[in-house]
CSV table of C-alpha atoms and ligand atoms in Angstrom, one decimal:
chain,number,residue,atom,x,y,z
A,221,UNK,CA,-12.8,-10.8,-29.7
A,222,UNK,CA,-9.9,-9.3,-28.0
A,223,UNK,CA,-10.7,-6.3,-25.4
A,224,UNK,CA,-8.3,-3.2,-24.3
A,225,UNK,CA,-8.5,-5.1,-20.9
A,226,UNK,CA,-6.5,-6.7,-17.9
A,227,UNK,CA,-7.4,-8.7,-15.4
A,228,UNK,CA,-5.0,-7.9,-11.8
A,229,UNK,CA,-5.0,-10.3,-9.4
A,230,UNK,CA,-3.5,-9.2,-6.0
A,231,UNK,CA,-2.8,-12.1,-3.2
A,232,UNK,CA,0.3,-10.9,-1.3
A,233,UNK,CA,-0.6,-10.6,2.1
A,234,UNK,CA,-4.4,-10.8,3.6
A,235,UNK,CA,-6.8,-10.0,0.5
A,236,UNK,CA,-7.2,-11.9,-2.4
A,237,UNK,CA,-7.8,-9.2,-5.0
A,238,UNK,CA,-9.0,-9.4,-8.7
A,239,UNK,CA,-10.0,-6.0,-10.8
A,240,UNK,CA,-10.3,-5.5,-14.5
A,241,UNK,CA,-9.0,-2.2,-15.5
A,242,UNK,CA,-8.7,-0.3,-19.5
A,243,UNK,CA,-5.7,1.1,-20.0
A,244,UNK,CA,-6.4,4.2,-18.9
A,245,UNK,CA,-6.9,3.2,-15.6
A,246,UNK,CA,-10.8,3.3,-15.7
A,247,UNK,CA,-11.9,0.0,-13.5
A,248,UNK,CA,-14.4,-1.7,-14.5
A,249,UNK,CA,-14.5,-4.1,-11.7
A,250,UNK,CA,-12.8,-4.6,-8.3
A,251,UNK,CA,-13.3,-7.4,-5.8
A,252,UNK,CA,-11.9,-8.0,-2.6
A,253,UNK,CA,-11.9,-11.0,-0.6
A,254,UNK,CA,-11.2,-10.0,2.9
A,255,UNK,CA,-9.5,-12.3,5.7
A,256,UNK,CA,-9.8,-9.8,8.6
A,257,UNK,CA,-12.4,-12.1,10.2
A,258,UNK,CA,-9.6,-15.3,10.0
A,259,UNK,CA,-6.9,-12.9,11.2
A,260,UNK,CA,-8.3,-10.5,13.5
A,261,UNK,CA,-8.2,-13.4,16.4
A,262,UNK,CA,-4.7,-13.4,16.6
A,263,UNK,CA,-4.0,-9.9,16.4
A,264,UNK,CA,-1.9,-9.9,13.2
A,265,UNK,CA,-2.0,-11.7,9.7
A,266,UNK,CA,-1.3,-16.1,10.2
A,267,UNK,CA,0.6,-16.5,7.4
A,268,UNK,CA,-0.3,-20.0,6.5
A,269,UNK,CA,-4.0,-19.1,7.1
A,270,UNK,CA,-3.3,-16.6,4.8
A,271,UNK,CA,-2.2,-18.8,1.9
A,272,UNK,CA,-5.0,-21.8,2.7
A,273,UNK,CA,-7.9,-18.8,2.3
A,274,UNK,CA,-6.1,-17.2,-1.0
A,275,UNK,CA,-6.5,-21.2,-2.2
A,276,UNK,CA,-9.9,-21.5,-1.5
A,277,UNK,CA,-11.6,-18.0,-3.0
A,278,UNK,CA,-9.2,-16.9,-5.5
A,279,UNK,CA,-11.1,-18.2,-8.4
A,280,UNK,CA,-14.5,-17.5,-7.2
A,281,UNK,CA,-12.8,-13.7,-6.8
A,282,UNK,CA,-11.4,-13.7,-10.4
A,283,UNK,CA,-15.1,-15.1,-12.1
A,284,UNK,CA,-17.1,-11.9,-10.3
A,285,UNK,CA,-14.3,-9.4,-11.4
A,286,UNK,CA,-14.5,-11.3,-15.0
A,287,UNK,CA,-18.3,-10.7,-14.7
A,288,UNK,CA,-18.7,-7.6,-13.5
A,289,UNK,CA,-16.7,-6.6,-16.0
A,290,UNK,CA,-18.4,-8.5,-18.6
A,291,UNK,CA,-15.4,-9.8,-20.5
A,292,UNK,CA,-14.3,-13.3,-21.0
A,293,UNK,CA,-11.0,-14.4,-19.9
A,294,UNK,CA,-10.0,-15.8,-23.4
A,295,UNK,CA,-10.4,-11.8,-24.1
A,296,UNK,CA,-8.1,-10.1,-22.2
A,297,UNK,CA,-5.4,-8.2,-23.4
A,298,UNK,CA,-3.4,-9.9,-20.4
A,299,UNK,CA,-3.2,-10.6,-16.7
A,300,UNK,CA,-1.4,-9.1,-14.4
A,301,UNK,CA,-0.5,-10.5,-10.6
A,302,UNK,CA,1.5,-9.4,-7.5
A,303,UNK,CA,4.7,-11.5,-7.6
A,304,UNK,CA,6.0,-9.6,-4.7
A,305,UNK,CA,6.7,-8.6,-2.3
A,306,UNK,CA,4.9,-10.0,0.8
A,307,UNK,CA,4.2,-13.6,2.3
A,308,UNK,CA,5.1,-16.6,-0.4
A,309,UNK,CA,2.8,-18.7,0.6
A,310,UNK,CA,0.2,-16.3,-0.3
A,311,UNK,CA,2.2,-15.1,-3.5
A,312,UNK,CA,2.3,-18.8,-4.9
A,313,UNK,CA,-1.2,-18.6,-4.8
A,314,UNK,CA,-2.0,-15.9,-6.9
A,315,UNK,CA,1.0,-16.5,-9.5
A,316,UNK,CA,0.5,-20.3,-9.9
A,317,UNK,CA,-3.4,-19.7,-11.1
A,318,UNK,CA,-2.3,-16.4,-13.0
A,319,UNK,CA,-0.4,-19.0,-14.7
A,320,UNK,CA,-2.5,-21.6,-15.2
A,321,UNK,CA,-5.3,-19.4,-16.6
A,322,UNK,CA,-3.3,-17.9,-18.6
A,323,UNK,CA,-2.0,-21.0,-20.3
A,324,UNK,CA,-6.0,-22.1,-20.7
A,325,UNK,CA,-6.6,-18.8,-22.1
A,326,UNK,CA,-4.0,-18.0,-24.0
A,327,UNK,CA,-3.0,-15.0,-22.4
A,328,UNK,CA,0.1,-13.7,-21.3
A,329,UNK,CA,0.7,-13.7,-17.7
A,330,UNK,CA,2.7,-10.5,-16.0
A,331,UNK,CA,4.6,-10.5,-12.2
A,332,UNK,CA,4.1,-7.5,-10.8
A,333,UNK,CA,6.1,-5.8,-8.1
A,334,UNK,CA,3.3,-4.7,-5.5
A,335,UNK,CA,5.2,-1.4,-4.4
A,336,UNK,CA,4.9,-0.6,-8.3
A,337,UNK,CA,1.0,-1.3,-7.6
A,338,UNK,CA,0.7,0.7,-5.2
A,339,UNK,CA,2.8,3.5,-6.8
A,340,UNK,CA,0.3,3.6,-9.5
A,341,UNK,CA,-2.9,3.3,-7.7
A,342,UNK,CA,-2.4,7.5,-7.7
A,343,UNK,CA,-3.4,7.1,-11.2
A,344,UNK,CA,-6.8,4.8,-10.9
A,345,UNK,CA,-9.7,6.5,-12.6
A,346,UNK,CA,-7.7,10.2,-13.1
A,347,UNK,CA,-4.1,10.9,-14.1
A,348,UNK,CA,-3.4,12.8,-11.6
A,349,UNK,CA,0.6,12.4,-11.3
A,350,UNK,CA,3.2,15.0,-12.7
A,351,UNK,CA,6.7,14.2,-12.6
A,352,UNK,CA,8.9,14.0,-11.4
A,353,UNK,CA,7.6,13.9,-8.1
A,354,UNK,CA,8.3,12.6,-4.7
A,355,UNK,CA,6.6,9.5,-3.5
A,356,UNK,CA,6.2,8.2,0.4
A,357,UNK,CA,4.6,4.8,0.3
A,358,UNK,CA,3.3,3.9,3.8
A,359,UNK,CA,1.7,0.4,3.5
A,360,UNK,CA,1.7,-2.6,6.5
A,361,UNK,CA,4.8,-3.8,4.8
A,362,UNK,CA,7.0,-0.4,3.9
A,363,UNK,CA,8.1,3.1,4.6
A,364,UNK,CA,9.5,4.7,2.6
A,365,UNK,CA,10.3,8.2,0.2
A,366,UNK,CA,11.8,7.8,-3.6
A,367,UNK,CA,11.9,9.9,-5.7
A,368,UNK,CA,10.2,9.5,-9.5
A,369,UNK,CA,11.7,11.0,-12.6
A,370,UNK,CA,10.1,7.7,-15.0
A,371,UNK,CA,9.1,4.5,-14.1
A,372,UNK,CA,12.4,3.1,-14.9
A,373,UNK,CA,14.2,5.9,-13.0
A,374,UNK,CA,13.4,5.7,-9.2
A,375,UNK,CA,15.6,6.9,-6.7
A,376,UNK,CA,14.8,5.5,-3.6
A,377,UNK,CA,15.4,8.3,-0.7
A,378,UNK,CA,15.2,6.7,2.6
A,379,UNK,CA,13.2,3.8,4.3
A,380,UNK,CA,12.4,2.5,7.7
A,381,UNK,CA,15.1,0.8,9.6
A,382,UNK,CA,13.2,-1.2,11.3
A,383,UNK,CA,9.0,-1.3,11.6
A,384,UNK,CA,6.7,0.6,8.9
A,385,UNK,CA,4.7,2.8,10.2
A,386,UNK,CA,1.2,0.6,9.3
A,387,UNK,CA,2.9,-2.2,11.3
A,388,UNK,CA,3.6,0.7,14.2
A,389,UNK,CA,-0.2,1.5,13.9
A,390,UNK,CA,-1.4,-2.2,14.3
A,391,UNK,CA,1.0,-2.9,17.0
A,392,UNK,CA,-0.5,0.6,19.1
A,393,UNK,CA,-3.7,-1.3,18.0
A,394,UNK,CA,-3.1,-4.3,19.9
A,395,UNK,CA,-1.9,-2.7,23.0
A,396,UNK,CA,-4.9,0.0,23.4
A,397,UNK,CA,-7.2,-3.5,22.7
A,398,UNK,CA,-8.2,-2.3,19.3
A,399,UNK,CA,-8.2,-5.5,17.3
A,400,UNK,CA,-7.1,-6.2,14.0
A,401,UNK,CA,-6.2,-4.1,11.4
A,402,UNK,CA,-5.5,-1.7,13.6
A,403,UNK,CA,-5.0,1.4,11.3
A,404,UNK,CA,-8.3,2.8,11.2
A,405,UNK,CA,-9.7,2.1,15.1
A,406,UNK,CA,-6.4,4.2,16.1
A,407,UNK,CA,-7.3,6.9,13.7
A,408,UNK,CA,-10.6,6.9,14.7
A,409,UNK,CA,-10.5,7.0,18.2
A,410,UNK,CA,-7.4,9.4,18.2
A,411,UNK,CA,-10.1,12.2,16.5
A,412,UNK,CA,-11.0,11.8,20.3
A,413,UNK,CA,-8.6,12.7,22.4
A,414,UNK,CA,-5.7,15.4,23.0
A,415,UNK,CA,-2.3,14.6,21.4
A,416,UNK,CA,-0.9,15.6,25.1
A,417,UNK,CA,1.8,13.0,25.5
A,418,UNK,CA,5.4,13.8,24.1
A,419,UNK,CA,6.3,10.6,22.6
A,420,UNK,CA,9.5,10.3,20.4
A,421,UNK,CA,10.1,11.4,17.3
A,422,UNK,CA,13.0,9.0,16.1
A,423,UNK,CA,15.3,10.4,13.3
A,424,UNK,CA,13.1,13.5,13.3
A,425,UNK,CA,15.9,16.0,12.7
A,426,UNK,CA,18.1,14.9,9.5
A,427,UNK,CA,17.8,12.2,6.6
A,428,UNK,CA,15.1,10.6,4.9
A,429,UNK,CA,15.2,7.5,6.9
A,430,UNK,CA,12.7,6.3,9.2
A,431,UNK,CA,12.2,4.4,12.6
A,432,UNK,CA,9.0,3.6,14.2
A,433,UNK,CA,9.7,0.5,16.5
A,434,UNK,CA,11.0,3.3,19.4
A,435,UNK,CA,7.7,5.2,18.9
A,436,UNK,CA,6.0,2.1,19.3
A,437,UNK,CA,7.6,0.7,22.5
A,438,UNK,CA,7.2,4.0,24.1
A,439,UNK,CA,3.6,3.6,23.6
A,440,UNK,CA,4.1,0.4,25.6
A,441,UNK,CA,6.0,1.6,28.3
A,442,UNK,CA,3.8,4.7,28.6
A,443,UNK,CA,0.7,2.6,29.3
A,444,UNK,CA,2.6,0.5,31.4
A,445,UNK,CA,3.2,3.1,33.7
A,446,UNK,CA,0.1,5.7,33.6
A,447,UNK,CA,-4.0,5.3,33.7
A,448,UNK,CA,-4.5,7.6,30.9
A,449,UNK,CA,-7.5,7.9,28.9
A,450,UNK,CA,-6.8,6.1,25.4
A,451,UNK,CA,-7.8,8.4,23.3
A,452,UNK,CA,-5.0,10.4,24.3
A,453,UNK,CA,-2.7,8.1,24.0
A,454,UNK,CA,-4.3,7.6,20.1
A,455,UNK,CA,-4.2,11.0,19.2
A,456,UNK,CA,-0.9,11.2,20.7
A,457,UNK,CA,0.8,8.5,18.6
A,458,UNK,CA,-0.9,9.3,16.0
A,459,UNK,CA,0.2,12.9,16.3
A,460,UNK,CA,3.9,12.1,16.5
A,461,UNK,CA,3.3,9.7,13.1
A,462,UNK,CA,2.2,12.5,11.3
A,463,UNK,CA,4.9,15.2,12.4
A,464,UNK,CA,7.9,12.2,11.3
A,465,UNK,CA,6.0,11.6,8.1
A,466,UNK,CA,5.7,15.3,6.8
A,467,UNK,CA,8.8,16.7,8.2
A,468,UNK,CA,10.3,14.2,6.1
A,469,UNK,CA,7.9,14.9,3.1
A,470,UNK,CA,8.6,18.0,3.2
A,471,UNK,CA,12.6,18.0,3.7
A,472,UNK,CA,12.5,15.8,0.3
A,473,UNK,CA,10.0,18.1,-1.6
A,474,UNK,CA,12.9,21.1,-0.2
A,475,UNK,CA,15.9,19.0,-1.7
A,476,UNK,CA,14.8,17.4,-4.7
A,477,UNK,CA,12.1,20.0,-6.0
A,478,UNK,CA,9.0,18.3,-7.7
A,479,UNK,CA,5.4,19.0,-9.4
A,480,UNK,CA,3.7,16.0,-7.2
A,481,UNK,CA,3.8,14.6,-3.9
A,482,UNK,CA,2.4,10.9,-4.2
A,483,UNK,CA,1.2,9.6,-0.7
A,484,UNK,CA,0.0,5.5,-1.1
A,485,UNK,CA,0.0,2.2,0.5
A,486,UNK,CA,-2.8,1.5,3.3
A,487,UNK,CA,-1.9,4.1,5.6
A,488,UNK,CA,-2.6,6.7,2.9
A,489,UNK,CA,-6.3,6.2,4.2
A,490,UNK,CA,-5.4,8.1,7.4
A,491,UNK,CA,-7.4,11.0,7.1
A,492,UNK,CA,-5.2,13.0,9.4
A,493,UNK,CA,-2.6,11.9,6.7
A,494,UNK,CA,-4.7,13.0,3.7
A,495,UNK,CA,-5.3,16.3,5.7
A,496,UNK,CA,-1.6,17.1,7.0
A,497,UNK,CA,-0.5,16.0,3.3
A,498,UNK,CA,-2.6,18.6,1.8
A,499,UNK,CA,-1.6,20.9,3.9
A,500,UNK,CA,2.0,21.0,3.0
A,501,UNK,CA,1.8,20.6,-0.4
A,502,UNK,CA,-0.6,23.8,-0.3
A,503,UNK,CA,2.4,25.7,1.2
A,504,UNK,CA,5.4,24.2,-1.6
A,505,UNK,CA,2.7,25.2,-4.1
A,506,UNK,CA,3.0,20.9,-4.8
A,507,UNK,CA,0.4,18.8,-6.3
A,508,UNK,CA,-0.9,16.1,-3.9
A,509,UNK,CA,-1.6,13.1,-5.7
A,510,UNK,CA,-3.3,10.3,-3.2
A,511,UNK,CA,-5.7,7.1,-4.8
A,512,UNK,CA,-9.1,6.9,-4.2
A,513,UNK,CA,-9.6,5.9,-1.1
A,514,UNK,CA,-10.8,2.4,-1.3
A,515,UNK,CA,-7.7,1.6,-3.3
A,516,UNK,CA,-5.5,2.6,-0.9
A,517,UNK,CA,-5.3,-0.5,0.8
A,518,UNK,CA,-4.5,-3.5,-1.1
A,519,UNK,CA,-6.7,-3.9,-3.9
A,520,UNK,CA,-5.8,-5.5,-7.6
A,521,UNK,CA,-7.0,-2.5,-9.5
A,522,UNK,CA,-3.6,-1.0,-9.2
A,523,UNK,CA,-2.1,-4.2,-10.1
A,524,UNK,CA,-3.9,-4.1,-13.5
A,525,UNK,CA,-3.2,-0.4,-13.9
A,526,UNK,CA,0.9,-1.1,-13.2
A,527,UNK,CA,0.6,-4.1,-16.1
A,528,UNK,CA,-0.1,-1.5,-18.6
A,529,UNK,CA,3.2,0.2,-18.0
A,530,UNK,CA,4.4,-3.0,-17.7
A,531,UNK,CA,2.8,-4.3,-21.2
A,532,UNK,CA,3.7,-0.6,-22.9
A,533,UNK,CA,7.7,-0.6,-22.0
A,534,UNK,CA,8.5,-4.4,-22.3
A,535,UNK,CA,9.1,-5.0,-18.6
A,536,UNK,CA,8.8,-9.0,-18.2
A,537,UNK,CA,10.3,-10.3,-14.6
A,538,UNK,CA,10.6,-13.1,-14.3
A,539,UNK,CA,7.1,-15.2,-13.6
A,540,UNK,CA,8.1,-16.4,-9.9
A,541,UNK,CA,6.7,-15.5,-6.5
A,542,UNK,CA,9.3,-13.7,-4.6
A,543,UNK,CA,8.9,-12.4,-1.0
A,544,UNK,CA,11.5,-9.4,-1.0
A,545,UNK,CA,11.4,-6.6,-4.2
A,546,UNK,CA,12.5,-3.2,-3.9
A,547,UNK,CA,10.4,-0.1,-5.6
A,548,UNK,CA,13.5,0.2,-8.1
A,549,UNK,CA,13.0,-3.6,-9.4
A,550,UNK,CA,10.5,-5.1,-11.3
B,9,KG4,O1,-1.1,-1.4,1.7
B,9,KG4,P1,-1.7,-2.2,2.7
B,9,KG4,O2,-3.2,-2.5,2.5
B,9,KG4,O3,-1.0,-3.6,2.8
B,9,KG4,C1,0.4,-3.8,2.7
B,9,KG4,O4,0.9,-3.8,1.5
B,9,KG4,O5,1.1,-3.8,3.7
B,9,KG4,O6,-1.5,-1.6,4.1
B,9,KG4,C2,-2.0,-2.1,5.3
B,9,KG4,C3,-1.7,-1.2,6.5
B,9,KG4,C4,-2.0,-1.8,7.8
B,9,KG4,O7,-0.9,-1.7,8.7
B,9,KG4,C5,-3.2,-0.9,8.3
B,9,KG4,O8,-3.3,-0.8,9.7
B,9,KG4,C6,-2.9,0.4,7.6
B,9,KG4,O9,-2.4,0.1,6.3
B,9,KG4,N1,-4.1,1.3,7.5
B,9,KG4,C7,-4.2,2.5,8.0
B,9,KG4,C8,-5.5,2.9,7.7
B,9,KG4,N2,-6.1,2.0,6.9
B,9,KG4,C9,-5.2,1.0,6.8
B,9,KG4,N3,-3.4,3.2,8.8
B,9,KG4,C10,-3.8,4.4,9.3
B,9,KG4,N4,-5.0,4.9,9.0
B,9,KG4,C11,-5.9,4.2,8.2
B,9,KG4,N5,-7.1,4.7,8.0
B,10,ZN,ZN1,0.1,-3.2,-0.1
């Protein structure tokens, strides 16, 4: 018997993600498959590692969401999966058995744009998102501010010119001898230190663009030059991130007046991000909507969750892995 259920599957970049999810974003199962321990060697994600592991535990990852959830797969309402963007060897993994299980199942089979997943991962469990609002995803992959009237009417703000600011935190990573991700060691070891060091705050001043590969290669040249405890240098970096990110946050929130700001993508699990967030948003008098936080990082509950609006408005992309997609496509 048919069920008010769908089955995400997530495989863009490191995890290999499936989740089952009602359409009001309740999850009834969410399992990650995690490849830190392939990619942590080399200090950043192998992309044709990447694609091999997605090969091997995909299904295995889909049968424990199925039955966690107990639901069959001939019962699902549909599937959804990540069709981009992000690496297309590991895209082609996750679309071509979406596919194929869909076909066996009789199911229909739904790409999903991952920035759209993310986007909606503010909504898992709790509707939490008044609109319009403004939106800064900061993932591994993107920076960037839109701004949300409907989920067919985005206007994208600004983005980074160069690195996101996930890639800025696993390159500062690497270079304090962190390891792989990097994100959460820099966080935690900038609680500390002192944010004494004035590193740069690239297009601080105007705009709603970003640029994060300076910030970065000061960091370099700073150790380079000094013996300085690393902590410092943590809370330092990690101090000039946050000023960039909420100066801008709040520049768009002063331009384009909103009910919510929407923080996701992985770097939304900064607590100093979550903090300084609700900060400002307590001074607008703005609702902060961030997800829960172990769906802030790449996960396939939100993939599930963004099929529903895909399923309710008609949106059907075409069923092809694609490694570029902006938040405004589909
Ligand atoms: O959204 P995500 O899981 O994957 C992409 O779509 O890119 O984001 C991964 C990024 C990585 O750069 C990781 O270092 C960063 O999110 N990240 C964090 C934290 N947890 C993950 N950055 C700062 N603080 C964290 N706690
Ligand atoms: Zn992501």
């Amino acid at each position: 018997m048919s069920k008010d259920l769908i089955l995400g599957i997530e495989s863009s970049c490191d995890d290999t993600a499936a989740a089952v999810v009602d359409r009001d974003g309740n999850v009834l199962s969410s399992i990650i498959a995690s490849q830190t321990h392939i990619h942590s060697h080399w200090g950043g994600v192998y992309p044709e590692f990447a694609s091999r592991a997605h090969a091997l535990v995909v299904v295995p990852t889909i049968e424990k969401a199925l039955a966690e959830a107990d639901v069959a797969g001939p019962d699902l309402k549909a599937i959804g999966v990540t069709r981009g963007p992000g690496l297309i060897g590991s895209l082609i993994v996750g679309v071509n058995t979406a596919a194929g299980l869909g076909l066996g199942w009789n199911v229909p089979v739904i790409g999903i744009n991952h920035l759209r997943g993310h986007l909606r991962s503010a909504d898992l469990v709790e509707r939490r998102v008044e609109l319009p609002a403004i939106v800064l995803l900061v993932s591994g992959g993107h920076t960037f501010l839109a701004r949300l009237e409907s989920l067919t009417s985005i206007q994208l703000l600004g983005s980074t010119r160069d690195d996101s600011v996930g890639e800025a935190y696993d390159k500062v990573a690497r270079l304090l001898g962190l390891g792989y991700p990097g994100g959460p060691a820099v966080d935690k070891l900038a609680k500390t230190g002192t944010a004494s060091i004035p590193f740069p705050r690239p297009m601080l001043t105007e705009g709603f663009e970003f640029s994060f590969s300076g910030l970065k290669s000061a960091v370099g040249r700073y150790l380079d030059k000094n013996t300085v405890a690393h902590a410092d240098v943590a809370a330092s970096f990690v101090s000039a991130c946050m000023e960039i990110l909420l100066t801008k946050c709040r520049r768009a929130l002063t331009a384009h007046p909103a009910k919510s700001l929407v923080v996701v993508g992985g770097v939304a699990a900064s607590p100093q991000l979550r903090e300084g967030a609700a900060e400002l948003c307590d001074s607008l008098g703005v609702k902060l909507c961030l997800p829960p936080l172990k769906w802030s990082t790449d996960n396939a509950a939100m993939i599930g969750l963004a099929a529903w609006d895909y399923l309710n408005e008609g949106f059907s992309p075409p069923l092809s892995a694609t490694a570029s997609l902006a938040i405004t496509e589909f």
